[in-house]
CSV table of C-alpha atoms in Angstrom, one decimal:
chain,number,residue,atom,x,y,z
A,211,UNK,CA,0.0,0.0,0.0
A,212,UNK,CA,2.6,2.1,0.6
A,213,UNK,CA,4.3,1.6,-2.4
A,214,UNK,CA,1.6,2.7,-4.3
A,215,UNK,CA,0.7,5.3,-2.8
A,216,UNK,CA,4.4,6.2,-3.3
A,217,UNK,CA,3.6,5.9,-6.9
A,218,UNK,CA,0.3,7.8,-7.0
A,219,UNK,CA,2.1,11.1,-5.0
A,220,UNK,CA,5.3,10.3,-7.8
A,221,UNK,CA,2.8,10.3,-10.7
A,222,UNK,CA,0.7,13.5,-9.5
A,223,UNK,CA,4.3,15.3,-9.7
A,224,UNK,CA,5.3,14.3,-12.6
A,225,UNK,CA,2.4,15.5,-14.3
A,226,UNK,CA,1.8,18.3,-12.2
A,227,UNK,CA,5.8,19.6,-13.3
A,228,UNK,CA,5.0,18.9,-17.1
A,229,UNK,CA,1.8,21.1,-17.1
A,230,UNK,CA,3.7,24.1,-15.5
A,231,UNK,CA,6.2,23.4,-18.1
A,232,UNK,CA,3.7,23.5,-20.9
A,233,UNK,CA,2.2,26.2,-19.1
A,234,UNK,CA,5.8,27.9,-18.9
A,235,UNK,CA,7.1,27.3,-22.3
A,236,UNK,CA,6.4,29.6,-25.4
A,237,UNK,CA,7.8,28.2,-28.5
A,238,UNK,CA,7.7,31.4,-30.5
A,239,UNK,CA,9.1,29.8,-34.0
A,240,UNK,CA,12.2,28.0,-35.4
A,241,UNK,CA,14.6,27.9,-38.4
A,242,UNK,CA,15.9,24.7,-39.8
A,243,UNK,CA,17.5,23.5,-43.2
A,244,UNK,CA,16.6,20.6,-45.5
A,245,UNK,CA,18.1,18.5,-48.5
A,246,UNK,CA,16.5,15.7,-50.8
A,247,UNK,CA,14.7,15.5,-53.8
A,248,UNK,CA,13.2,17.1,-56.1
A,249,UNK,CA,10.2,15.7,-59.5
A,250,UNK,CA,8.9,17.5,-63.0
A,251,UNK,CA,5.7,16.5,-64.3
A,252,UNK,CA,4.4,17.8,-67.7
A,253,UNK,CA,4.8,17.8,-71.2
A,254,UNK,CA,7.6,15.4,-71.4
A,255,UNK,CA,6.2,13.3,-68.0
A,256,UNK,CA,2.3,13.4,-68.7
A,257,UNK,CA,2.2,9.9,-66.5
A,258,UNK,CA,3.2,11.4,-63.2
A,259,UNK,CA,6.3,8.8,-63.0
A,260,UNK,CA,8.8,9.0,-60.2
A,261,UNK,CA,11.8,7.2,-61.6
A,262,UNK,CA,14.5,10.9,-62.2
A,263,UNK,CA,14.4,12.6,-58.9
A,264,UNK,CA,17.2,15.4,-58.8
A,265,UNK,CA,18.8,17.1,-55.7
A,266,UNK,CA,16.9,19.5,-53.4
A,267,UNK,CA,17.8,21.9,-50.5
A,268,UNK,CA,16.1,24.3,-48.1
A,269,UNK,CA,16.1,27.0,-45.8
A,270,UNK,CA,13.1,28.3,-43.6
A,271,UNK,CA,12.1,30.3,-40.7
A,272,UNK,CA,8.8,29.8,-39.2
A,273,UNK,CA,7.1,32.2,-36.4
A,274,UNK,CA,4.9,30.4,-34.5
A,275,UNK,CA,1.4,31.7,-33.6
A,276,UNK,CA,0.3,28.9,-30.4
A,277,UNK,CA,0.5,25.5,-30.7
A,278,UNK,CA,-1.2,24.8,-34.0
A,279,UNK,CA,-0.8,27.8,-36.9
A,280,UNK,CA,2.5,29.3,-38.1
A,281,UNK,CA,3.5,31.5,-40.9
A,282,UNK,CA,6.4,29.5,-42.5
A,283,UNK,CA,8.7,31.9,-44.8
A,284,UNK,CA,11.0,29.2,-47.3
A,285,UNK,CA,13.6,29.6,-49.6
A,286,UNK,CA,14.6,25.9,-52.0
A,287,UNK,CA,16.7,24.9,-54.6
A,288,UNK,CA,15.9,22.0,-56.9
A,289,UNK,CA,17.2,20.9,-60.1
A,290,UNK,CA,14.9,19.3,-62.4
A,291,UNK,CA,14.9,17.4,-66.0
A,292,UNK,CA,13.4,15.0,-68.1
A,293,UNK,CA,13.6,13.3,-71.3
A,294,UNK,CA,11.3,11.4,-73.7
A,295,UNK,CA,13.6,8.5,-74.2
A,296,UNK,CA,11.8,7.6,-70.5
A,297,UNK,CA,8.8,7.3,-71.4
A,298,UNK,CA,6.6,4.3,-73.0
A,299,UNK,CA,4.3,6.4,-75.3
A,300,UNK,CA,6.2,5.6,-78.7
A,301,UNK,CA,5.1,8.8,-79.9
A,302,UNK,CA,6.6,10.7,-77.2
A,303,UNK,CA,10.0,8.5,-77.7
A,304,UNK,CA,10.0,9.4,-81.7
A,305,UNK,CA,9.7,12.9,-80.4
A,306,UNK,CA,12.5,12.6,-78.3
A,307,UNK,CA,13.0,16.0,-76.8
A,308,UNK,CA,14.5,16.5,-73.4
A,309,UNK,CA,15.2,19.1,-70.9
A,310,UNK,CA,17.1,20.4,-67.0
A,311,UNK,CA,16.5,23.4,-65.3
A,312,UNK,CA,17.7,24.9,-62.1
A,313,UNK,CA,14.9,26.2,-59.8
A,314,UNK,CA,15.4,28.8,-57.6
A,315,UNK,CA,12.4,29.2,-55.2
A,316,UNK,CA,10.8,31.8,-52.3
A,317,UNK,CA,7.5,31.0,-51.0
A,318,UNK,CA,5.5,32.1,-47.7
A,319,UNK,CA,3.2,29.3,-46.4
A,320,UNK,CA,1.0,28.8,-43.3
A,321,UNK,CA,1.6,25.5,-41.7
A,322,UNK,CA,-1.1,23.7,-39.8
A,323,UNK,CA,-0.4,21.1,-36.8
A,324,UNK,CA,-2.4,18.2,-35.9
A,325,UNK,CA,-1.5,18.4,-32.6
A,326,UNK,CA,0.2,20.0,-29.8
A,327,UNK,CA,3.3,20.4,-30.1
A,328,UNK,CA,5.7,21.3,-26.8
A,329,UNK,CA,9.7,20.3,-27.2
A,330,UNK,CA,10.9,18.5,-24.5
A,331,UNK,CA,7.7,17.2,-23.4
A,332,UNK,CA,7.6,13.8,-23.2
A,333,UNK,CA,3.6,13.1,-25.5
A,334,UNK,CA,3.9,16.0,-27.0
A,335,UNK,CA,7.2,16.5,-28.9
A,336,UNK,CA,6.0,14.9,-32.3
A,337,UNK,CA,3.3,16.5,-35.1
A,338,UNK,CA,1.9,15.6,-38.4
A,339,UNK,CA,1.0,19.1,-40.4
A,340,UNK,CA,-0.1,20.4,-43.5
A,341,UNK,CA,0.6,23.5,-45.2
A,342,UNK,CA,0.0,25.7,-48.0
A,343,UNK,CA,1.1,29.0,-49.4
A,344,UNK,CA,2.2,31.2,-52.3
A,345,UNK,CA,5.4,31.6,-54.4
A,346,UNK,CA,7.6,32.7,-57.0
A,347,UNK,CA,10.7,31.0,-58.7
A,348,UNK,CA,13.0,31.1,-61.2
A,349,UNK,CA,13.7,28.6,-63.8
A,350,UNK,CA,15.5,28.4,-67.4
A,351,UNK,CA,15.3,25.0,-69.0
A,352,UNK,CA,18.2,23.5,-71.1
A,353,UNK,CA,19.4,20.9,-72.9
A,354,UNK,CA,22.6,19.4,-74.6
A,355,UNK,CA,23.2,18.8,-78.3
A,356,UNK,CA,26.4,17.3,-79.3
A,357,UNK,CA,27.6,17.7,-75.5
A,358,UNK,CA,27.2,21.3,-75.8
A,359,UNK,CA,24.7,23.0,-73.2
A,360,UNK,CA,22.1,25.1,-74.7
A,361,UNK,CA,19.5,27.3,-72.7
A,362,UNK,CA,16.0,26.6,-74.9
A,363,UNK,CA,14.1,29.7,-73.8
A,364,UNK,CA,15.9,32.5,-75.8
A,365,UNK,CA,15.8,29.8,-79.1
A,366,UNK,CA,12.1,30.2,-79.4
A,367,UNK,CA,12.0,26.3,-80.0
A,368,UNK,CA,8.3,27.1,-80.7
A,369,UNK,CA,8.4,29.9,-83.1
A,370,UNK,CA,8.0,32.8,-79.8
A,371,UNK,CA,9.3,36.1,-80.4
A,372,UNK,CA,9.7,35.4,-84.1
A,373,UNK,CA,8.0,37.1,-87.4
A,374,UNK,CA,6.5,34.0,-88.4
A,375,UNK,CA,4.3,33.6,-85.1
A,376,UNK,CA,3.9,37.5,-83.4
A,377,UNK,CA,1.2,36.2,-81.3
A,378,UNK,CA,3.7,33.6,-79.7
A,379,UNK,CA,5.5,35.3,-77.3
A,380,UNK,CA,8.6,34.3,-75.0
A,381,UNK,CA,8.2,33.0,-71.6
A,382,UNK,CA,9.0,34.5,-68.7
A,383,UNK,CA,12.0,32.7,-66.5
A,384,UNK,CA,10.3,33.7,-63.6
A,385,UNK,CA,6.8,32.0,-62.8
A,386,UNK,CA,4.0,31.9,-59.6
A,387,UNK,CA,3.8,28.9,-57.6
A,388,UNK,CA,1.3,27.4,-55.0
A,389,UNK,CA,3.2,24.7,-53.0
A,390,UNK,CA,0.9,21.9,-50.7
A,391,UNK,CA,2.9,20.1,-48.3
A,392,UNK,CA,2.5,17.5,-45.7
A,393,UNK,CA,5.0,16.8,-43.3
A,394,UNK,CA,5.6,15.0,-39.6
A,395,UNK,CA,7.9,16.8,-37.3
A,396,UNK,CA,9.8,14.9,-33.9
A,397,UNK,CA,11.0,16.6,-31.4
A,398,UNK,CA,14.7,14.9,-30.3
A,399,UNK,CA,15.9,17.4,-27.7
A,400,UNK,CA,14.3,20.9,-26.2
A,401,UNK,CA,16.2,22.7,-28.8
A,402,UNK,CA,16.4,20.5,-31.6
A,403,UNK,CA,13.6,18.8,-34.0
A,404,UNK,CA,13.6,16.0,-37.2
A,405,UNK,CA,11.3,16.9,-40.0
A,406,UNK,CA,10.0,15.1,-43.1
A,407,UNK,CA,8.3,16.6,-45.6
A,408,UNK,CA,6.7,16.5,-49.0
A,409,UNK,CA,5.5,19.1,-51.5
A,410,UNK,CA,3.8,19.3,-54.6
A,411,UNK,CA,4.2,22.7,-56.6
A,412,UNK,CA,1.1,23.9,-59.0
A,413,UNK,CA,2.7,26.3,-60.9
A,414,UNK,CA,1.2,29.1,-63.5
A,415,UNK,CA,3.6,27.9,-66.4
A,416,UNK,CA,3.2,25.8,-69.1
A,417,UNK,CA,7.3,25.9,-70.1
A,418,UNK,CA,9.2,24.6,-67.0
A,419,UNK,CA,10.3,22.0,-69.9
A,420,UNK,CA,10.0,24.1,-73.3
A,421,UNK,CA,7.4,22.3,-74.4
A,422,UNK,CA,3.5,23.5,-74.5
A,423,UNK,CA,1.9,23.8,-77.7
A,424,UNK,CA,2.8,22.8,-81.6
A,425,UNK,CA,6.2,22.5,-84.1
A,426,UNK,CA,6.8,25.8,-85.4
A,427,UNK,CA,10.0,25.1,-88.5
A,428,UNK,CA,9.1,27.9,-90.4
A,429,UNK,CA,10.1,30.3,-87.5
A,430,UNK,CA,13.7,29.3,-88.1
A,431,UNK,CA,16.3,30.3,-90.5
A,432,UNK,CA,19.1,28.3,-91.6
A,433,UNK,CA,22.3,29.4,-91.3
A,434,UNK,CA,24.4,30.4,-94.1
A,435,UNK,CA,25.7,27.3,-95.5
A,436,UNK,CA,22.8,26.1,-95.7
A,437,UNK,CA,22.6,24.0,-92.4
A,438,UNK,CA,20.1,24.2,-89.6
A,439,UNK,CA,20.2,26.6,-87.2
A,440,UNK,CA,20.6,25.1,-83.4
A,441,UNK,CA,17.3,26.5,-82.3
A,442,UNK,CA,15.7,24.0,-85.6
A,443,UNK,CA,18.1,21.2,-84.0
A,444,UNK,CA,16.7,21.2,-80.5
A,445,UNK,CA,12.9,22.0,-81.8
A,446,UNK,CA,13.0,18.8,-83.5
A,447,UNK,CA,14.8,16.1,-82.5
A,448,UNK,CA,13.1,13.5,-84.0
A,449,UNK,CA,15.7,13.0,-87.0
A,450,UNK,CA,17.7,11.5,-84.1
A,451,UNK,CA,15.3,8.5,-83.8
A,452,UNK,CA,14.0,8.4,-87.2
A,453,UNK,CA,12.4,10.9,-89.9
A,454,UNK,CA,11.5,14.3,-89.2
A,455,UNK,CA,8.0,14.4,-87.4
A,456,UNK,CA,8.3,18.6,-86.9
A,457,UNK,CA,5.7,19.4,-89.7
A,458,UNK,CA,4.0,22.9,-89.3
A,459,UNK,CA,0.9,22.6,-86.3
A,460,UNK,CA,1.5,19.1,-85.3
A,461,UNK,CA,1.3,19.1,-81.9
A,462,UNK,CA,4.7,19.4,-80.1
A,463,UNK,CA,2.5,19.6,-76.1
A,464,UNK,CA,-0.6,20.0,-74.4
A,465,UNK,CA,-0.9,23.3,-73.7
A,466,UNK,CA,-4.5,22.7,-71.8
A,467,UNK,CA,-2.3,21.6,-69.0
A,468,UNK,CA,0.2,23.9,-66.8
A,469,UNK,CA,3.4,22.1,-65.8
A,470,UNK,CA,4.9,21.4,-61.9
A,471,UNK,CA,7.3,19.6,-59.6
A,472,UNK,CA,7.3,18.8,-56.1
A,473,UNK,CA,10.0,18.4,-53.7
A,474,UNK,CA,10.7,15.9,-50.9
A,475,UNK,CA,13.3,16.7,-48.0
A,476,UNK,CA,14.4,16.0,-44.8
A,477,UNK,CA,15.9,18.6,-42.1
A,478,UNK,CA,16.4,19.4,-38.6
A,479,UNK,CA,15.4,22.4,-36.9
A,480,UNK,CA,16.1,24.2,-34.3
A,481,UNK,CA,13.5,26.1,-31.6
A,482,UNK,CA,12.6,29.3,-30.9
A,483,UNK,CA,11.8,29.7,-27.2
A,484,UNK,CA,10.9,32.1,-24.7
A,485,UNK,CA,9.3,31.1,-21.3
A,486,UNK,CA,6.9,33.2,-18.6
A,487,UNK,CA,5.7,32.7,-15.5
A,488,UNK,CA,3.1,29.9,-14.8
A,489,UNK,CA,-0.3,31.1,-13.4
A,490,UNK,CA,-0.7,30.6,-9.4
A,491,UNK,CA,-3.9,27.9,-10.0
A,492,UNK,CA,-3.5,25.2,-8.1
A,493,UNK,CA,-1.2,27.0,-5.5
């Protein structure tokens, strides 16, 4: 009997310290970085496979506004790229066009937990959250012909910015994007946590690959002996897997459909803390 009662006054403590240290603790907000992966889907990936993930890495601060909402403000690199020689659609592997780009990304988000979430207490140190927010990154697809890097955007691969098509115009390098995420954060000390999380990026562009809507050949000149120019090369690749298929206003992409990426990562971050006194209930 004694034992437990032992126990009972043991247990009553316990419990009684972690409230006044729940009470106590104000976890105001926390930085962290983050590396992994990152995915293109679009023209060139119209099956949403996951089989060329690229490298990925983060930096963030988040203010925290109680235990469940915070404004998260997010800077990421990813490199992305594609190539229709992937792909199982025979039509897309006679087209044969490919692409990488380098993202350079800045988003503000607000961030949703599941549950309370107090570091160092022992219950409530772990979180699943969702978030969402609003962005803008850069990007400037390229691609290699002859082991030569070429950047596609000023080429006009689809007739933009030339006589032939005025209405076609060229596409910005910067572009708006709206990033979901879902993550799970675990808290390992007071000051320290381990973070998951995964992203998918709708974005307001159609040319994160330089592809969207049909061959163009008559926008392009050849050169002056008579052979064609490097923007005609990389337009049309399909002599390099059999004849041309680059006719005028066959379609090259669907431009119905806007291209995007998402990102995977893991990170640590680190807390943000301030504390103040408990209230004198229960004294």
């Amino acid at each position: 009997m004694k034992k437990l009662a032992i126990l009972l006054i043991s247990t009553v403590l316990t419990l009684s310290s972690q409230a006044q240290m729940m009470e106590s603790y104000v976890q105001e907000g926390e930085f962290g970085i983050a590396v992994g992966a990152a995915h293109y889907f679009g023209d060139l990936n119209t099956r949403a496979a996951v089989n060329r993930p690229k490298f990925s890495a983060g930096a963030f601060f988040r203010k925290q506004f109680g235990n469940y909402i915070g404004i998260k403000v997010g800077a990421n690199y990813a490199r992305v790229g594609y190539s229709d020689v992937y792909s199982k659609n025979e039509v897309q592997k006679r087209r044969n066009l490919s692409f990488n780009s380098n993202i350079w990304e800045f988003a503000v988000s607000g961030d949703f937990n599941f549950f309370k979430f107090y570091p160092g207490v022992s219950g409530f140190n772990y979180t699943p959250y969702v978030s969402l927010g609003v962005g803008v990154f850069s990007y400037d697809p390229f691609a290699y012909l002859a082991n030569e890097k070429h950047f596609l955007r000023p080429l006009g691969t689809e007739g933009q910015g030339s006589a032939a098509y005025p209405e076609r115009k060229p596409y910005s390098s910067m572009g708006i994007c709206l990033p979901f995420a879902v993550g799970f954060k675990y808290n390992l000390t007071p000051s320290v946590n381990f973070f998951t999380e995964v992203g998918y990026r709708f974005t307001n562009t159609d040319y994160l690959d330089d592809v969207s809507t049909s061959y163009a050949p008559d926008a392009f000149l050849a050169q002056p002996n008579g052979n064609p120019s490097i923007a005609q090369l990389l337009a049309d690749r399909s002599y390099e897997t059999g004849a041309p298929i680059g006719i005028k206003g066959r379609q090259r992409g669907n431009s119905q459909q806007k291209d995007a990426y998402v990102i995977a990562q893991v990170g640590v971050s680190f807390n943000i803390s301030s504390y103040r006194c408990p209230s004198p209930t229960g004294w």
